[in-house]
């Protein structure tokens, strides 16, 4: 607990504690790590996490599911990121078929899902209904994962 007499030092001490939790392996620390990432992003959105590298250093490996293989030479841009009221999901290369977009919160719950024709190259999503925080946007083409991107909503 932060007392008034501690002031800024107490806040920095608390921030450093939360940051140390956010920088842990999420496969081991689970929900607490994701929640800490949200709190850190509210204060400093420039912090970048290397979850795979952190987990590998601790000897924790996570195998990808077969349907989560990323399509070769494909890419996705999410603009703007961080976002406020909307984002544009834009394909970097021509794709044939239907694209499905899933947006999940840090607890891996789907909060938004939509489909669009991949020939259109982009779609606009209203994010004003989302709470401020960190989300993960996954784009699938014909049920094959194209790309997953972290999205920050800041207001």
mmCIF file of C-alpha atoms in Angstrom:
data_model
loop_
_atom_site.group_PDB
_atom_site.id
_atom_site.type_symbol
_atom_site.label_atom_id
_atom_site.label_comp_id
_atom_site.label_asym_id
_atom_site.label_seq_id
_atom_site.Cartn_x
_atom_site.Cartn_y
_atom_site.Cartn_z
ATOM 1 C CA UNK A 1 0.000 0.000 0.000
ATOM 2 C CA UNK A 2 1.263 3.495 -0.825
ATOM 3 C CA UNK A 3 1.069 6.051 1.944
ATOM 4 C CA UNK A 4 0.945 9.799 1.385
ATOM 5 C CA UNK A 5 4.315 10.276 3.047
ATOM 6 C CA UNK A 6 5.980 7.975 0.490
ATOM 7 C CA UNK A 7 4.810 10.094 -2.465
ATOM 8 C CA UNK A 8 6.542 9.579 -5.806
ATOM 9 C CA UNK A 9 9.037 7.080 -4.382
ATOM 10 C CA UNK A 10 6.169 4.789 -3.362
ATOM 11 C CA UNK A 11 4.581 5.002 -6.808
ATOM 12 C CA UNK A 12 7.899 4.208 -8.537
ATOM 13 C CA UNK A 13 8.457 1.284 -6.159
ATOM 14 C CA UNK A 14 4.990 -0.095 -6.976
ATOM 15 C CA UNK A 15 5.540 0.440 -10.735
ATOM 16 C CA UNK A 16 8.840 -1.453 -10.590
ATOM 17 C CA UNK A 17 7.119 -4.365 -8.826
ATOM 18 C CA UNK A 18 4.387 -4.512 -11.476
ATOM 19 C CA UNK A 19 6.960 -4.225 -14.279
ATOM 20 C CA UNK A 20 8.939 -7.151 -12.849
ATOM 21 C CA UNK A 21 5.764 -9.282 -12.953
ATOM 22 C CA UNK A 22 4.925 -8.143 -16.511
ATOM 23 C CA UNK A 23 8.382 -9.193 -17.723
ATOM 24 C CA UNK A 24 7.956 -12.799 -16.555
ATOM 25 C CA UNK A 25 7.083 -15.767 -18.760
ATOM 26 C CA UNK A 26 3.287 -15.655 -19.307
ATOM 27 C CA UNK A 27 3.160 -19.431 -19.860
ATOM 28 C CA UNK A 28 4.339 -19.863 -16.270
ATOM 29 C CA UNK A 29 2.913 -16.779 -14.550
ATOM 30 C CA UNK A 30 -0.397 -16.895 -16.425
ATOM 31 C CA UNK A 31 -3.093 -14.326 -15.829
ATOM 32 C CA UNK A 32 -1.038 -12.239 -13.375
ATOM 33 C CA UNK A 33 1.561 -11.533 -16.073
ATOM 34 C CA UNK A 34 -1.073 -10.370 -18.567
ATOM 35 C CA UNK A 35 -2.785 -8.143 -15.997
ATOM 36 C CA UNK A 36 0.584 -6.626 -15.031
ATOM 37 C CA UNK A 37 1.218 -5.911 -18.745
ATOM 38 C CA UNK A 38 -2.039 -3.950 -18.871
ATOM 39 C CA UNK A 39 -1.087 -1.833 -15.847
ATOM 40 C CA UNK A 40 2.382 -1.145 -17.237
ATOM 41 C CA UNK A 41 0.877 -0.148 -20.614
ATOM 42 C CA UNK A 42 -1.346 2.394 -18.868
ATOM 43 C CA UNK A 43 1.756 4.120 -17.526
ATOM 44 C CA UNK A 44 4.320 3.431 -20.271
ATOM 45 C CA UNK A 45 3.109 1.953 -23.572
ATOM 46 C CA UNK A 46 6.620 1.807 -25.026
ATOM 47 C CA UNK A 47 7.618 -1.313 -23.044
ATOM 48 C CA UNK A 48 8.211 -4.285 -25.360
ATOM 49 C CA UNK A 49 7.984 -7.859 -24.110
ATOM 50 C CA UNK A 50 9.842 -10.835 -25.575
ATOM 51 C CA UNK A 51 7.612 -13.575 -24.171
ATOM 52 C CA UNK A 52 9.129 -16.365 -26.258
ATOM 53 C CA UNK A 53 12.707 -15.406 -25.366
ATOM 54 C CA UNK A 54 11.876 -14.996 -21.686
ATOM 55 C CA UNK A 55 10.171 -18.376 -21.555
ATOM 56 C CA UNK A 56 12.997 -20.072 -23.455
ATOM 57 C CA UNK A 57 15.526 -18.742 -20.932
ATOM 58 C CA UNK A 58 13.515 -20.479 -18.213
ATOM 59 C CA UNK A 59 13.337 -23.706 -20.205
ATOM 60 C CA UNK A 60 9.643 -23.327 -21.008
ATOM 61 C CA UNK A 61 8.705 -24.305 -24.550
ATOM 62 C CA UNK A 62 5.318 -23.900 -26.194
ATOM 63 C CA UNK A 63 4.467 -25.842 -29.327
ATOM 64 C CA UNK A 64 2.321 -24.144 -31.942
ATOM 65 C CA UNK A 65 -0.844 -25.865 -32.985
ATOM 66 C CA UNK A 66 -0.865 -27.093 -36.562
ATOM 67 C CA UNK A 67 -3.612 -24.672 -37.602
ATOM 68 C CA UNK A 68 -1.596 -21.740 -36.247
ATOM 69 C CA UNK A 69 1.164 -21.928 -38.852
ATOM 70 C CA UNK A 70 1.658 -18.465 -40.295
ATOM 71 C CA UNK A 71 1.289 -18.093 -44.040
ATOM 72 C CA UNK A 72 4.686 -17.543 -45.677
ATOM 73 C CA UNK A 73 5.499 -14.069 -47.057
ATOM 74 C CA UNK A 74 2.289 -12.608 -45.685
ATOM 75 C CA UNK A 75 1.863 -9.633 -43.412
ATOM 76 C CA UNK A 76 -0.667 -7.469 -41.692
ATOM 77 C CA UNK A 77 -0.553 -3.848 -40.554
ATOM 78 C CA UNK A 78 -2.821 -2.514 -37.831
ATOM 79 C CA UNK A 79 -3.044 1.264 -37.953
ATOM 80 C CA UNK A 80 -3.038 3.270 -35.795
ATOM 81 C CA UNK A 81 -1.456 1.327 -32.946
ATOM 82 C CA UNK A 82 -1.974 2.400 -30.203
ATOM 83 C CA UNK A 83 -5.553 3.139 -31.175
ATOM 84 C CA UNK A 84 -8.455 5.097 -29.764
ATOM 85 C CA UNK A 85 -11.726 4.976 -31.738
ATOM 86 C CA UNK A 86 -10.870 2.754 -34.719
ATOM 87 C CA UNK A 87 -8.202 0.610 -36.362
ATOM 88 C CA UNK A 88 -7.639 -0.370 -39.954
ATOM 89 C CA UNK A 89 -6.497 -3.947 -40.535
ATOM 90 C CA UNK A 90 -4.527 -3.903 -43.775
ATOM 91 C CA UNK A 91 -3.083 -6.868 -45.688
ATOM 92 C CA UNK A 92 0.408 -6.311 -47.135
ATOM 93 C CA UNK A 93 0.006 -8.767 -49.995
ATOM 94 C CA UNK A 94 -2.766 -10.033 -52.249
ATOM 95 C CA UNK A 95 -4.669 -12.939 -50.732
ATOM 96 C CA UNK A 96 -7.522 -14.999 -52.163
ATOM 97 C CA UNK A 97 -10.459 -16.003 -50.014
ATOM 98 C CA UNK A 98 -12.158 -14.697 -46.911
ATOM 99 C CA UNK A 99 -10.293 -13.156 -44.011
ATOM 100 C CA UNK A 100 -11.486 -13.661 -40.458
ATOM 101 C CA UNK A 101 -10.333 -11.280 -37.750
ATOM 102 C CA UNK A 102 -10.434 -12.178 -34.070
ATOM 103 C CA UNK A 103 -9.668 -9.686 -31.334
ATOM 104 C CA UNK A 104 -8.940 -11.245 -27.942
ATOM 105 C CA UNK A 105 -8.327 -9.627 -24.587
ATOM 106 C CA UNK A 106 -5.369 -10.554 -22.374
ATOM 107 C CA UNK A 107 -7.391 -13.370 -20.840
ATOM 108 C CA UNK A 108 -7.714 -14.928 -24.326
ATOM 109 C CA UNK A 109 -11.448 -14.192 -24.532
ATOM 110 C CA UNK A 110 -12.743 -13.225 -27.990
ATOM 111 C CA UNK A 111 -14.206 -9.721 -27.694
ATOM 112 C CA UNK A 112 -14.735 -9.105 -31.418
ATOM 113 C CA UNK A 113 -14.874 -11.168 -34.599
ATOM 114 C CA UNK A 114 -15.571 -10.251 -38.211
ATOM 115 C CA UNK A 115 -15.036 -11.498 -41.763
ATOM 116 C CA UNK A 116 -14.218 -9.638 -44.972
ATOM 117 C CA UNK A 117 -13.175 -10.413 -48.533
ATOM 118 C CA UNK A 118 -9.357 -10.565 -48.690
ATOM 119 C CA UNK A 119 -9.405 -8.944 -52.156
ATOM 120 C CA UNK A 120 -10.392 -5.684 -50.427
ATOM 121 C CA UNK A 121 -6.962 -5.606 -48.666
ATOM 122 C CA UNK A 122 -8.335 -3.804 -45.587
ATOM 123 C CA UNK A 123 -11.213 -3.355 -43.181
ATOM 124 C CA UNK A 124 -11.975 -0.724 -40.541
ATOM 125 C CA UNK A 125 -12.936 -1.774 -37.007
ATOM 126 C CA UNK A 126 -14.661 0.437 -34.445
ATOM 127 C CA UNK A 127 -12.644 0.142 -31.216
ATOM 128 C CA UNK A 128 -14.509 2.803 -29.243
ATOM 129 C CA UNK A 129 -16.551 0.035 -27.588
ATOM 130 C CA UNK A 130 -13.403 -1.651 -26.196
ATOM 131 C CA UNK A 131 -12.023 -0.911 -22.758
ATOM 132 C CA UNK A 132 -8.593 0.669 -22.575
ATOM 133 C CA UNK A 133 -5.908 -2.038 -22.516
ATOM 134 C CA UNK A 134 -3.975 -4.620 -24.510
ATOM 135 C CA UNK A 135 -5.607 -6.849 -27.132
ATOM 136 C CA UNK A 136 -4.367 -9.423 -29.621
ATOM 137 C CA UNK A 137 -5.586 -9.221 -33.215
ATOM 138 C CA UNK A 138 -5.357 -12.449 -35.212
ATOM 139 C CA UNK A 139 -6.036 -12.572 -38.941
ATOM 140 C CA UNK A 140 -6.979 -15.905 -40.533
ATOM 141 C CA UNK A 141 -7.273 -16.568 -44.273
ATOM 142 C CA UNK A 142 -9.398 -19.575 -45.155
ATOM 143 C CA UNK A 143 -8.974 -20.834 -41.552
ATOM 144 C CA UNK A 144 -5.160 -20.610 -41.656
ATOM 145 C CA UNK A 145 -3.510 -18.133 -39.294
ATOM 146 C CA UNK A 146 -1.925 -15.278 -41.220
ATOM 147 C CA UNK A 147 -0.631 -13.100 -38.405
ATOM 148 C CA UNK A 148 -1.151 -12.124 -34.769
ATOM 149 C CA UNK A 149 -0.469 -8.542 -33.664
ATOM 150 C CA UNK A 150 -0.633 -6.877 -30.258
ATOM 151 C CA UNK A 151 -3.009 -3.890 -30.193
ATOM 152 C CA UNK A 152 -3.096 -1.200 -27.506
ATOM 153 C CA UNK A 153 -6.241 0.840 -26.859
ATOM 154 C CA UNK A 154 -5.420 4.116 -25.128
ATOM 155 C CA UNK A 155 -7.748 6.971 -24.333
#
